[in-house]
XYZ file of C-alpha atoms in Angstrom:
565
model
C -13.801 -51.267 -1.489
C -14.911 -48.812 1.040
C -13.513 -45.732 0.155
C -15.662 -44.337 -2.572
C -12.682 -41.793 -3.556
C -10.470 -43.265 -6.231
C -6.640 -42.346 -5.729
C -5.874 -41.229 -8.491
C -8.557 -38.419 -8.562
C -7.816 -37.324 -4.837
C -3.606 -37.441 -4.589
C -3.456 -35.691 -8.106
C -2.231 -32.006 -7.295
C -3.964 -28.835 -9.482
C -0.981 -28.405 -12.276
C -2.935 -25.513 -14.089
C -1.263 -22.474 -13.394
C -4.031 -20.865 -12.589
C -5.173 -22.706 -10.003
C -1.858 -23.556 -7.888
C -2.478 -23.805 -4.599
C -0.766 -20.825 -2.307
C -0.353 -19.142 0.964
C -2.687 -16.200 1.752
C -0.388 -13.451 2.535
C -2.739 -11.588 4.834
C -2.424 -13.661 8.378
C 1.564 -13.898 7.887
C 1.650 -9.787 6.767
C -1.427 -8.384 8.856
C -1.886 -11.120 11.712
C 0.977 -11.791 13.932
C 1.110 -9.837 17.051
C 3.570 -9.542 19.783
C 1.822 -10.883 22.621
C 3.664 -13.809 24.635
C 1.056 -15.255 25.861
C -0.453 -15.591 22.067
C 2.667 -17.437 21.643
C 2.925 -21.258 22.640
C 6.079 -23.580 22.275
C 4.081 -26.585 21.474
C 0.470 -24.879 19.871
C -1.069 -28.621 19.346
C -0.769 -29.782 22.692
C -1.842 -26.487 24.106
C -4.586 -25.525 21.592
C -6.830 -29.328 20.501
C -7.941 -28.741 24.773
C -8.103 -25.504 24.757
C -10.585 -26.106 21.200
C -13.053 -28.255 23.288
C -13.159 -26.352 26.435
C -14.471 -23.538 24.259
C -16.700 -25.327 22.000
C -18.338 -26.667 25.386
C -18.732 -23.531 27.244
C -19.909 -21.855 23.527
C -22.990 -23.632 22.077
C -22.771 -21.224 18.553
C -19.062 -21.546 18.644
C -18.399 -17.558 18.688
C -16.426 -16.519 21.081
C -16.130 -12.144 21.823
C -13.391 -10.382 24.166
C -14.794 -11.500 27.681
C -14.383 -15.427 26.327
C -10.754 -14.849 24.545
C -9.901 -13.133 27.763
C -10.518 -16.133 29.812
C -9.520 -18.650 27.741
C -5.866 -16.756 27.155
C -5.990 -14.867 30.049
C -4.597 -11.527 28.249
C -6.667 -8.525 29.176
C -10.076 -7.243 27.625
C -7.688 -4.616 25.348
C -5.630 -7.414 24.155
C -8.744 -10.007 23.832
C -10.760 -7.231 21.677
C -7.151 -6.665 19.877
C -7.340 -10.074 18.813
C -10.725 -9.941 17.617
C -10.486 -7.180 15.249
C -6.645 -8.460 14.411
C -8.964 -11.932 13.156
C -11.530 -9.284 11.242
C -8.947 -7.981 9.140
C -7.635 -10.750 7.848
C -10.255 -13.527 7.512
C -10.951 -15.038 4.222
C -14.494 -15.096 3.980
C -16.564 -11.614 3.276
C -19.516 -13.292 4.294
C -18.567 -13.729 7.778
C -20.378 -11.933 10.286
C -17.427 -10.691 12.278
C -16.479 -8.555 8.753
C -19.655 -7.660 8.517
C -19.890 -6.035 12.285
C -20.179 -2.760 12.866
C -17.539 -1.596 15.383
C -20.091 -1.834 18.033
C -21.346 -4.901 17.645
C -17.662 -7.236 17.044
C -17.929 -8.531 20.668
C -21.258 -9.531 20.454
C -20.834 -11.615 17.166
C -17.507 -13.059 18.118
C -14.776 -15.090 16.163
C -15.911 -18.892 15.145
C -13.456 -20.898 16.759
C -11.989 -22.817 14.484
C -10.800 -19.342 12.866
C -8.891 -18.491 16.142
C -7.350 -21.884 16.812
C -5.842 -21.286 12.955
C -4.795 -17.683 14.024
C -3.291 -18.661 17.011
C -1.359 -21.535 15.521
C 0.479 -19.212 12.894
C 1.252 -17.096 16.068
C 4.675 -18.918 15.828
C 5.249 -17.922 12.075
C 8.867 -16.868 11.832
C 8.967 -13.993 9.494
C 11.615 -14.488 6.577
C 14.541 -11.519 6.567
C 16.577 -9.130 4.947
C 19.575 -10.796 3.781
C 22.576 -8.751 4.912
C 23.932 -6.117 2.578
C 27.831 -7.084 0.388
C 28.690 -3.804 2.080
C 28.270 -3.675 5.484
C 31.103 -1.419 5.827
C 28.839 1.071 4.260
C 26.096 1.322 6.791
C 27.692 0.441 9.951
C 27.794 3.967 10.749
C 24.651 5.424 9.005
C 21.978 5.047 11.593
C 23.299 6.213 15.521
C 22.379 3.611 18.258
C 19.958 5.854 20.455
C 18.560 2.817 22.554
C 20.668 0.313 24.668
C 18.633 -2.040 22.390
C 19.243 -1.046 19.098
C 22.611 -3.691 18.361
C 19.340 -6.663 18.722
C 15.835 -5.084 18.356
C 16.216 -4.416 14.400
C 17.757 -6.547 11.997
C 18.140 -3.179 9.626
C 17.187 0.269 11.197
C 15.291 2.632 8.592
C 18.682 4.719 7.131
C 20.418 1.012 6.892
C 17.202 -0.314 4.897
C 17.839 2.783 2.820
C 21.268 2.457 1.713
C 20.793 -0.987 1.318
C 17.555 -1.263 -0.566
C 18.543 -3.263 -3.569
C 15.064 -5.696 -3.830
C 17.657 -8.328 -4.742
C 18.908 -8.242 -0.498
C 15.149 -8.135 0.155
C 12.999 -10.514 0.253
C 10.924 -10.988 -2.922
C 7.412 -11.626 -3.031
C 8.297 -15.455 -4.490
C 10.583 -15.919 -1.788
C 8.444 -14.871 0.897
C 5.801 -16.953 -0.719
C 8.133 -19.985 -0.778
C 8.991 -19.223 3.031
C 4.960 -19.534 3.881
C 4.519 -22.466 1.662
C 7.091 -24.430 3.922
C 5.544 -23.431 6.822
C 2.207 -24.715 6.305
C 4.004 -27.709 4.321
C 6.355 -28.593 7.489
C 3.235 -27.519 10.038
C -0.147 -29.244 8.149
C -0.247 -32.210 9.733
C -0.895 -29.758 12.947
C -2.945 -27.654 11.806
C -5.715 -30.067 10.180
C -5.466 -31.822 13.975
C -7.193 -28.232 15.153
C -10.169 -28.592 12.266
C -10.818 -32.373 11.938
C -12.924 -35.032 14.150
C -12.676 -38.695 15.551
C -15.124 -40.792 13.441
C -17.670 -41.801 16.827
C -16.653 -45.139 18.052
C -13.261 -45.163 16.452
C -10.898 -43.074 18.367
C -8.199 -40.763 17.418
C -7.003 -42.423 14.934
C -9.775 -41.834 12.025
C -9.715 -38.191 12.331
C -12.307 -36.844 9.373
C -12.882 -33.706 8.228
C -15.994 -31.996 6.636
C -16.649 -29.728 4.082
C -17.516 -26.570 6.592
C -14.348 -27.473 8.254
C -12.022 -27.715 5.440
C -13.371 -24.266 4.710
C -11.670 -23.062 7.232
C -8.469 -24.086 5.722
C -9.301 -20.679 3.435
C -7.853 -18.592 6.305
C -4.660 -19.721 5.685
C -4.410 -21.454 2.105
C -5.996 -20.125 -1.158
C -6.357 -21.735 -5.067
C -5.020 -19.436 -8.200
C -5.140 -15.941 -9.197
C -7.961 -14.397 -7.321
C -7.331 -16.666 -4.097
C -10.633 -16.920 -2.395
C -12.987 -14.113 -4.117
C -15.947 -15.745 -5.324
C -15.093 -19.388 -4.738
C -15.079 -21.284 -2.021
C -12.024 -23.925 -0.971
C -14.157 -27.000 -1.477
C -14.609 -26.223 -5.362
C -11.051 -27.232 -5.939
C -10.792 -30.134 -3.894
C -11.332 -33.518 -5.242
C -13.000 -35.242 -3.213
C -15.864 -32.340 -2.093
C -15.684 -30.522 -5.750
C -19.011 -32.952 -6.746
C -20.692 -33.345 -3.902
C -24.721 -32.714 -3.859
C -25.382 -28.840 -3.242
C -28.454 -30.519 -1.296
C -27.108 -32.910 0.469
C -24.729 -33.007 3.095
C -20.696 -33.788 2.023
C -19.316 -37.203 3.285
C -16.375 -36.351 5.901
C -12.904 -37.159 4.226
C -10.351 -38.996 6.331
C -7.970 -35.931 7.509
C -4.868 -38.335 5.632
C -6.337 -38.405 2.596
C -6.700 -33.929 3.206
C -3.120 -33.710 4.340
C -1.916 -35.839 1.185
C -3.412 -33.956 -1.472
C -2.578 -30.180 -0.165
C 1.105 -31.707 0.571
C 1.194 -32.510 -3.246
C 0.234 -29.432 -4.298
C 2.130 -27.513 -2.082
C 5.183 -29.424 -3.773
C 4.235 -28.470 -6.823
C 3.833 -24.996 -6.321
C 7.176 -24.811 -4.574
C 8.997 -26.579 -7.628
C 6.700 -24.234 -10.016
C 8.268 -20.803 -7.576
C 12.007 -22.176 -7.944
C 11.865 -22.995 -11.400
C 10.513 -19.905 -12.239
C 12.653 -17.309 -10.115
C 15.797 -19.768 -10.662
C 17.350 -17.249 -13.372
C 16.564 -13.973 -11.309
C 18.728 -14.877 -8.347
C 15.512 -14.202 -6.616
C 15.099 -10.597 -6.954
C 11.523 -9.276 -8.469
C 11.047 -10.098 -11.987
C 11.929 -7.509 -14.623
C 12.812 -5.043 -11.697
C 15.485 -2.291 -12.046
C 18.847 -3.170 -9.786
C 18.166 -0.471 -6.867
C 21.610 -0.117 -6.478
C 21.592 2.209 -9.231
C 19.852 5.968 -8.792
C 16.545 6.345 -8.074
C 14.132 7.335 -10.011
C 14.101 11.515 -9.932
C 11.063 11.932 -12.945
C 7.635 13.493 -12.273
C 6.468 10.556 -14.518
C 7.531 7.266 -12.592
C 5.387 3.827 -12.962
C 3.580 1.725 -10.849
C 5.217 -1.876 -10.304
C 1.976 -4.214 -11.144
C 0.989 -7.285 -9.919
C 1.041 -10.106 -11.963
C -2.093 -11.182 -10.815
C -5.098 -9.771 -8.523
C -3.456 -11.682 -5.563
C -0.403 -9.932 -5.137
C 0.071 -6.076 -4.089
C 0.789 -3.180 -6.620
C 4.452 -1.957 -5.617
C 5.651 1.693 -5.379
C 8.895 1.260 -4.959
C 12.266 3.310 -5.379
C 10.742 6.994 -6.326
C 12.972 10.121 -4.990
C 12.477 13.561 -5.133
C 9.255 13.991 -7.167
C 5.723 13.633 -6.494
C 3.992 10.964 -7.695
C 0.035 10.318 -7.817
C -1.944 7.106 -8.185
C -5.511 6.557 -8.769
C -7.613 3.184 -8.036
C -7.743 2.705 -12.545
C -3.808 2.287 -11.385
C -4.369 -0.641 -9.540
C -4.604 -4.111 -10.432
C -5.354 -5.675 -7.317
C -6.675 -4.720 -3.896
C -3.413 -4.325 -1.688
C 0.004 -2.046 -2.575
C 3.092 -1.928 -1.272
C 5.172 1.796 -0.616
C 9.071 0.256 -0.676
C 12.006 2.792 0.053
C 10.752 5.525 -1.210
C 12.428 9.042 -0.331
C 12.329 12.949 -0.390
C 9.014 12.894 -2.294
C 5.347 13.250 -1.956
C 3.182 10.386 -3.036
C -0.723 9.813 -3.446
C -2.461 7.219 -3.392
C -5.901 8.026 -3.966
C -7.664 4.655 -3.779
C -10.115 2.104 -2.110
C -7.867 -0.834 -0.881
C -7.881 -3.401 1.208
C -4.571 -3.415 2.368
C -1.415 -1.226 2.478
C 2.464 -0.945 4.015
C 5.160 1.311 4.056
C 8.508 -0.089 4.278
C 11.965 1.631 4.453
C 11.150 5.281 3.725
C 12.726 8.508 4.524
C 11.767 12.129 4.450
C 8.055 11.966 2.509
C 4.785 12.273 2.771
C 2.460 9.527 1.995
C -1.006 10.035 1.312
C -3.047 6.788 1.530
C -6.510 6.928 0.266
C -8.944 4.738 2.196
C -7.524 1.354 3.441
C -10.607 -1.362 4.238
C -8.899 -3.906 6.233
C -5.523 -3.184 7.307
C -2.160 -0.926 7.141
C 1.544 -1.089 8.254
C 4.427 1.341 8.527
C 7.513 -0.244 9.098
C 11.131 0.682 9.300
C 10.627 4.569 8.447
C 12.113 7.626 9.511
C 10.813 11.440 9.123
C 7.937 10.276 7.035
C 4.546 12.145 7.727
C 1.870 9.522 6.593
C -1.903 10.845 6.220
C -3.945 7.155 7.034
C -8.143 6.725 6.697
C -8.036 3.087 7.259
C -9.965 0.715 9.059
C -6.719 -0.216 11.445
C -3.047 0.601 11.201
C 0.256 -0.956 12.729
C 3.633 1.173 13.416
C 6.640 -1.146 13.746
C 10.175 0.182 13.989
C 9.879 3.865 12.839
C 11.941 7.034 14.219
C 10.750 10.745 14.354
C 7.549 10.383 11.840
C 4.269 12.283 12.606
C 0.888 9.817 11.785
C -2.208 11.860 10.525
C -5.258 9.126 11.116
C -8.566 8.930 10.537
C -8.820 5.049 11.619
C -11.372 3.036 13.528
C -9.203 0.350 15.578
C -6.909 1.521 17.732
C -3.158 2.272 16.579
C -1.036 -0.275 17.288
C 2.489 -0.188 17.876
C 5.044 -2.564 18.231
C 9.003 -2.810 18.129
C 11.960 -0.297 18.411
C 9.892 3.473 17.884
C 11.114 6.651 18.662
C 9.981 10.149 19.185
C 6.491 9.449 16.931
C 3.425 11.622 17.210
C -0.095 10.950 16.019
C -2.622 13.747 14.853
C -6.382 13.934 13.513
C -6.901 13.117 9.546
C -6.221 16.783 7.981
C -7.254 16.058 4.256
C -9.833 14.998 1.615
C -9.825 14.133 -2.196
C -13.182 14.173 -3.952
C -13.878 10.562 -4.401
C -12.594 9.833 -0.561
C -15.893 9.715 1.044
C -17.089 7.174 -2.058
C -13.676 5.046 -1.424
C -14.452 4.715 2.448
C -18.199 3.571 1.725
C -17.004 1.036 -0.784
C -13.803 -0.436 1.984
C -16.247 0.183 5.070
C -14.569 2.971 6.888
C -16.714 5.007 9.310
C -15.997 8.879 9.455
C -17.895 9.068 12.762
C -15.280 6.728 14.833
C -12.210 7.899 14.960
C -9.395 6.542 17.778
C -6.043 8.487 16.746
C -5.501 9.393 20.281
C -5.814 5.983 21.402
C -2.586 4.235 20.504
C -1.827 0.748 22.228
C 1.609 -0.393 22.344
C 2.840 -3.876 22.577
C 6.325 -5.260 23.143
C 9.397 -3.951 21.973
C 10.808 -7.397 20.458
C 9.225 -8.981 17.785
C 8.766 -12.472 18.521
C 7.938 -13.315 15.045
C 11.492 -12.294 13.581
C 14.130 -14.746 13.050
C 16.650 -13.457 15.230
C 17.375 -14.223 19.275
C 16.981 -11.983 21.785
C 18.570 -11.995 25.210
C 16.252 -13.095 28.005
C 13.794 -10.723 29.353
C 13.612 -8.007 26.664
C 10.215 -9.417 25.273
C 8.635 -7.859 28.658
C 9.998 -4.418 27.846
C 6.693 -2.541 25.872
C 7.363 -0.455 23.073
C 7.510 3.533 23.025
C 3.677 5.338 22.516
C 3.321 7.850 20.174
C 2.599 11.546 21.943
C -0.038 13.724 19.964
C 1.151 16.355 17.775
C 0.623 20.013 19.658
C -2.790 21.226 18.096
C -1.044 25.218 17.524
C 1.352 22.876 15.220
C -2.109 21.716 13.282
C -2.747 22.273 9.716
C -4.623 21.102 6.399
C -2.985 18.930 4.074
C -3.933 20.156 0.621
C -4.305 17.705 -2.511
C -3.671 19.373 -5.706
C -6.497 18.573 -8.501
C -3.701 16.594 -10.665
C -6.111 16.186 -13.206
C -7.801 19.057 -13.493
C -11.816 20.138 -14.896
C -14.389 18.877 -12.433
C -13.607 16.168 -10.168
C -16.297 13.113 -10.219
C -16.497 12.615 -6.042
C -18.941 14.440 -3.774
C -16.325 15.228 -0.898
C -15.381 18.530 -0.140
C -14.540 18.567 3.238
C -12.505 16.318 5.701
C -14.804 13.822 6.860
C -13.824 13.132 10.149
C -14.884 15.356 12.533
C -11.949 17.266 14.387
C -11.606 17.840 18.090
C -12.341 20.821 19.577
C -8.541 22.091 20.195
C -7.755 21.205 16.650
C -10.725 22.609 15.133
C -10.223 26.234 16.846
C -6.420 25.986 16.016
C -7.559 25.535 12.247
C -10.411 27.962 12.516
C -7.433 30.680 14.163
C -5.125 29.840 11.212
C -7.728 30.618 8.666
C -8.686 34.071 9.984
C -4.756 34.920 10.714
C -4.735 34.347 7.110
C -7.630 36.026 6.314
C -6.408 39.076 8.270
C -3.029 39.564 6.800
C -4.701 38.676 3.223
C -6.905 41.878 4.010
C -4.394 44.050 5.733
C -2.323 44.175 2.789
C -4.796 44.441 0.459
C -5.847 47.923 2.404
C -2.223 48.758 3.423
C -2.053 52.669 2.411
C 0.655 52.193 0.356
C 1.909 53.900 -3.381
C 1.052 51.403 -6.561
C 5.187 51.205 -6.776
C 5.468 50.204 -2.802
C 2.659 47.497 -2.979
C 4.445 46.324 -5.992
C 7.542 46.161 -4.033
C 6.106 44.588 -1.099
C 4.267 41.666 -3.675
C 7.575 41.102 -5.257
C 9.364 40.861 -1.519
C 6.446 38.031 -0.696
C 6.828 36.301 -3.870
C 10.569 35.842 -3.602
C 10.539 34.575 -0.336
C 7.513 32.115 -1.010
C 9.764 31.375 -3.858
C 13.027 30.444 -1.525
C 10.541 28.578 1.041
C 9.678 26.414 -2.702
C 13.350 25.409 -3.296
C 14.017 25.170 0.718
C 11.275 22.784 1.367
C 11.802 20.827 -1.626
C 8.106 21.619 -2.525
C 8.672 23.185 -5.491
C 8.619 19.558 -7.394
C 5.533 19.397 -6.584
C 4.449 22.342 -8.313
C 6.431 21.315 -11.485
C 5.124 17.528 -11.356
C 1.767 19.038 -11.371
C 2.103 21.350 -14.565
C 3.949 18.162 -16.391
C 0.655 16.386 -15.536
């Protein structure tokens, strides 16, 4: 016998629970970007060449913008757009390219293996919204402004609003099921793109070795905590032994494709017998067809395990704070949330906002990556490493964000500004996630196409060319500090007591003007030469108006959420 493997060991999927095999969300949420030419009808064909030419032309098998631009010719904004699309969502913390300074990405490059995988998945179809029982109900709710609104969007923001039951959503299980077959139906591909001919023996006896089945980790991860602390190899059979000192035999690419089929199997069996009951909606979720909730005092929707994102989901007309001893995990999801304020005051890695309407979202400091999707009239205040826009309408973006802003798909009438708050841990959170206050690109959007080629739906011919609307910046006169209230009162731990990104010079003298206009009227009726029953009068006038500007602005929750906490 030659193969020093025995079967049963290596076609026996992992049946402990926690450590099923799954997908990692992070390419499929964070990855895919609208670029034709990213986007290739048959990727094996198109990318094993394109694998070697590189590899030949790149002894240390790093490639940076200049290389990617060539090799895909897309231009040096779209090559470096790649590169830091790759940084955010790799699997590995000890790779350089996470480690790289914002300077220094291009000159440490992607390993190419990593962007054959990312390029692969660039023909991911993202699962949808199933279509609401009432259709009849929104037809008329959001008005078609754009000739392309009837195909763009398969739900614009007010029509994701009225129809936000999580049960006409995708859940997280389904979506998870959706990946699963993906990489089940497309493995066979994709370990072509990591694996080697055994010298002498042709195609046929393609191998694979340990540092390239590591690279299966961008895409595929084993139980609860995915990839932190363990590497891929540990739970395979036929590397999980091998001599720390010694180089790992190659395993026949097969015998690879065999095992991770079986598993995926399993997990997919393990995900329908388990959500079978719940006609697929989120487990032990509230039917969002009934009220929101409208308390000061609404929960957080944990994940069940450190893998998955925390969900906010459903809160109207209240404010609502969170704190990183609220989190479970490293990533949260903001779902149709409306007429409310809500804080987030936390280190994370990653972040979205889906479906909401009339808020403000505060979002603490974001490491890798963030997306707004599908919202309308929302002002969200971002420090974040990157962030993505897709598909929102008349919502104002305050940023303090490294990467430039990317947007993509049907936006209208959206304007970006300068970060224009602090907490006193945020400084501490942006250390830990690796945000640098001294690079700032808010004025820099980049905007892709207007179709997204990764949806499910068909679009007529030539609309992918047409690139989607910019975002204008907000009119520095219009420029003003964000206040967050000290929810918790008695001194606050964090060192921060300023915004820490610096502001630009028209924004900086339009705050510096409102401050003394303030200070000015503060002082001119403080010396007004007025009776004690006239400045009494005048006190009273200002407090009732403040008072109707309260109720008016719908701010006035805010002040009663914050004397409930």
């Amino acid at each position: 016998m030659n193969d020093p493997i025995e079967p049963s060991t290596s076609n026996t999927p992992l049946k402990d629970s926690a450590s099923l095999i799954h997908p990692r969300r992070e390419p499929f949420e964070h990855g895919l970007l609208p670029i034709p030419k990213l986007i290739f009808t048959d990727p094996t064909q198109t990318l094993i060449p394109l694998k070697q030419k590189l590899i030949e032309h790149s002894p240390s098998q790093r490639l940076g913008s200049v290389a990617i631009s060539e090799a895909l010719q897309i231009s040096i904004d779209h090559a470096r757009l790649v590169l830091d699309t790759i940084a955010s969502i790799l699997h590995s913390e000890n790779d350089p390219l996470i480690r790289a300074k914002h300077e220094e990405v291009d000159s440490v490059g992607v390993d190419v293996h990593d962007l054959v995988l990312f390029l692969y998945i660039q023909s991911y179809k993202r699962l949808l919204p199933r279509t609401h029982k009432d259709a009849a109900a929104v037809a008329d709710v959001w008005p078609s402004t754009s000739a392309f609104d009837g195909y763009l969007s398969a739900l614009s923001p007010l029509q994701l609003v009225r129809s936000n039951s999580r049960r006409l959503m995708p859940s997280p299980a389904d979506e998870e099921a959706h990946q699963l077959s993906y990489l089940q139906k497309h493995l066979a591909n994709i370990l072509s793109l990591l694996a080697e001919p055994v010298e002498g023996e042709g195609e046929e006896s393609l191998v694979l070795t340990m540092d390239r089945f590591e690279h299966l980790g961008f895409l595929i991860q084993f139980g609860d905590k995915g990839s932190e602390g363990s590497s891929l190899s540990q739970f395979a059979p036929f590397f999980a032994n091998s001599d720390p000192d010694m180089p790992a035999v190659a395993v026949p690419a097969a015998q690879v494709h065999e095992w991770i089929l079986q598993n995926i199997a399993y997990t997919l069996e393990n995900i329908s017998e388990r959500n079978s009951p719940k006609d697929n909606g989120l487990p032990n979720s509230s039917d969002q067809d009934v009220a929101m909730t409208d308390a000061c005092t609404s929960s957080i929707k944990a994940s069940p395990s450190a893998r998955g994102p925390s969900f906010i989901e459903g809160i109207s007309k209240t404010s609502l704070v969170k704190q990183a001893s609220d989190f479970k995990g490293s990533s949260v999801k903001v779902l149709n949330c409306h007429d409310s304020v809500i804080y987030v005051l936390a280190p994370l890695r990653y972040a979205t906002v889906y479906g909401c309407s009339d808020a403000t979202i505060v979002l603490g400091a974001v490491g890798k990556a963030v997306r707004v999707e599908h919202c309308e009239r929302v002002h969200v205040i971002i420090a974040a490493k990157r962030v993505c826009i897709a598909n929102c309408r008349e919502c104002v973006f305050f940023l303090g964000v490294n990467q430039r802003p990317l947007m993509v798909g049907d936006n209208h009438k959206l304007q970006v500004a300068p970060y224009n708050t602090f907490y006193s841990q945020l400084e501490e959170h942006m250390t830990e996630v690796g945000i640098e206050a001294t690079v700032n690109r808010w004025d820099e959007p980049l905007a892709l196409g207007m179709v997204d080629p990764h949806d499910s739906l068909s679009h007529p011919a030539g609309v992918s060319d047409v690139q989607a609307e910019s975002a204008t910046c907000l009119d520095a006169d219009q420029f003003t500090n964000f206040l967050i209230p000290n929810w918790f009162g008695g001194e606050s731990p964090g060192s921060t007591k300023v915004n820490p990104f610096p502001l630009p010079d028209a924004y900086l003298a339009s705050r510096n003007r409102n401050e003394k206009n303030l200070g000015e009227i503060k002082q001119l009726l403080k010396e007004a030469p007025l009776e004690e029953n006239r400045k009494r009068e005048l006190s009273s006038a200002l407090h009732v108006y403040f008072k109707d500007w309260l109720y008016a602005s719908g701010n006035i929750r805010q002040l009663y959420c914050l004397q409930g906490d």
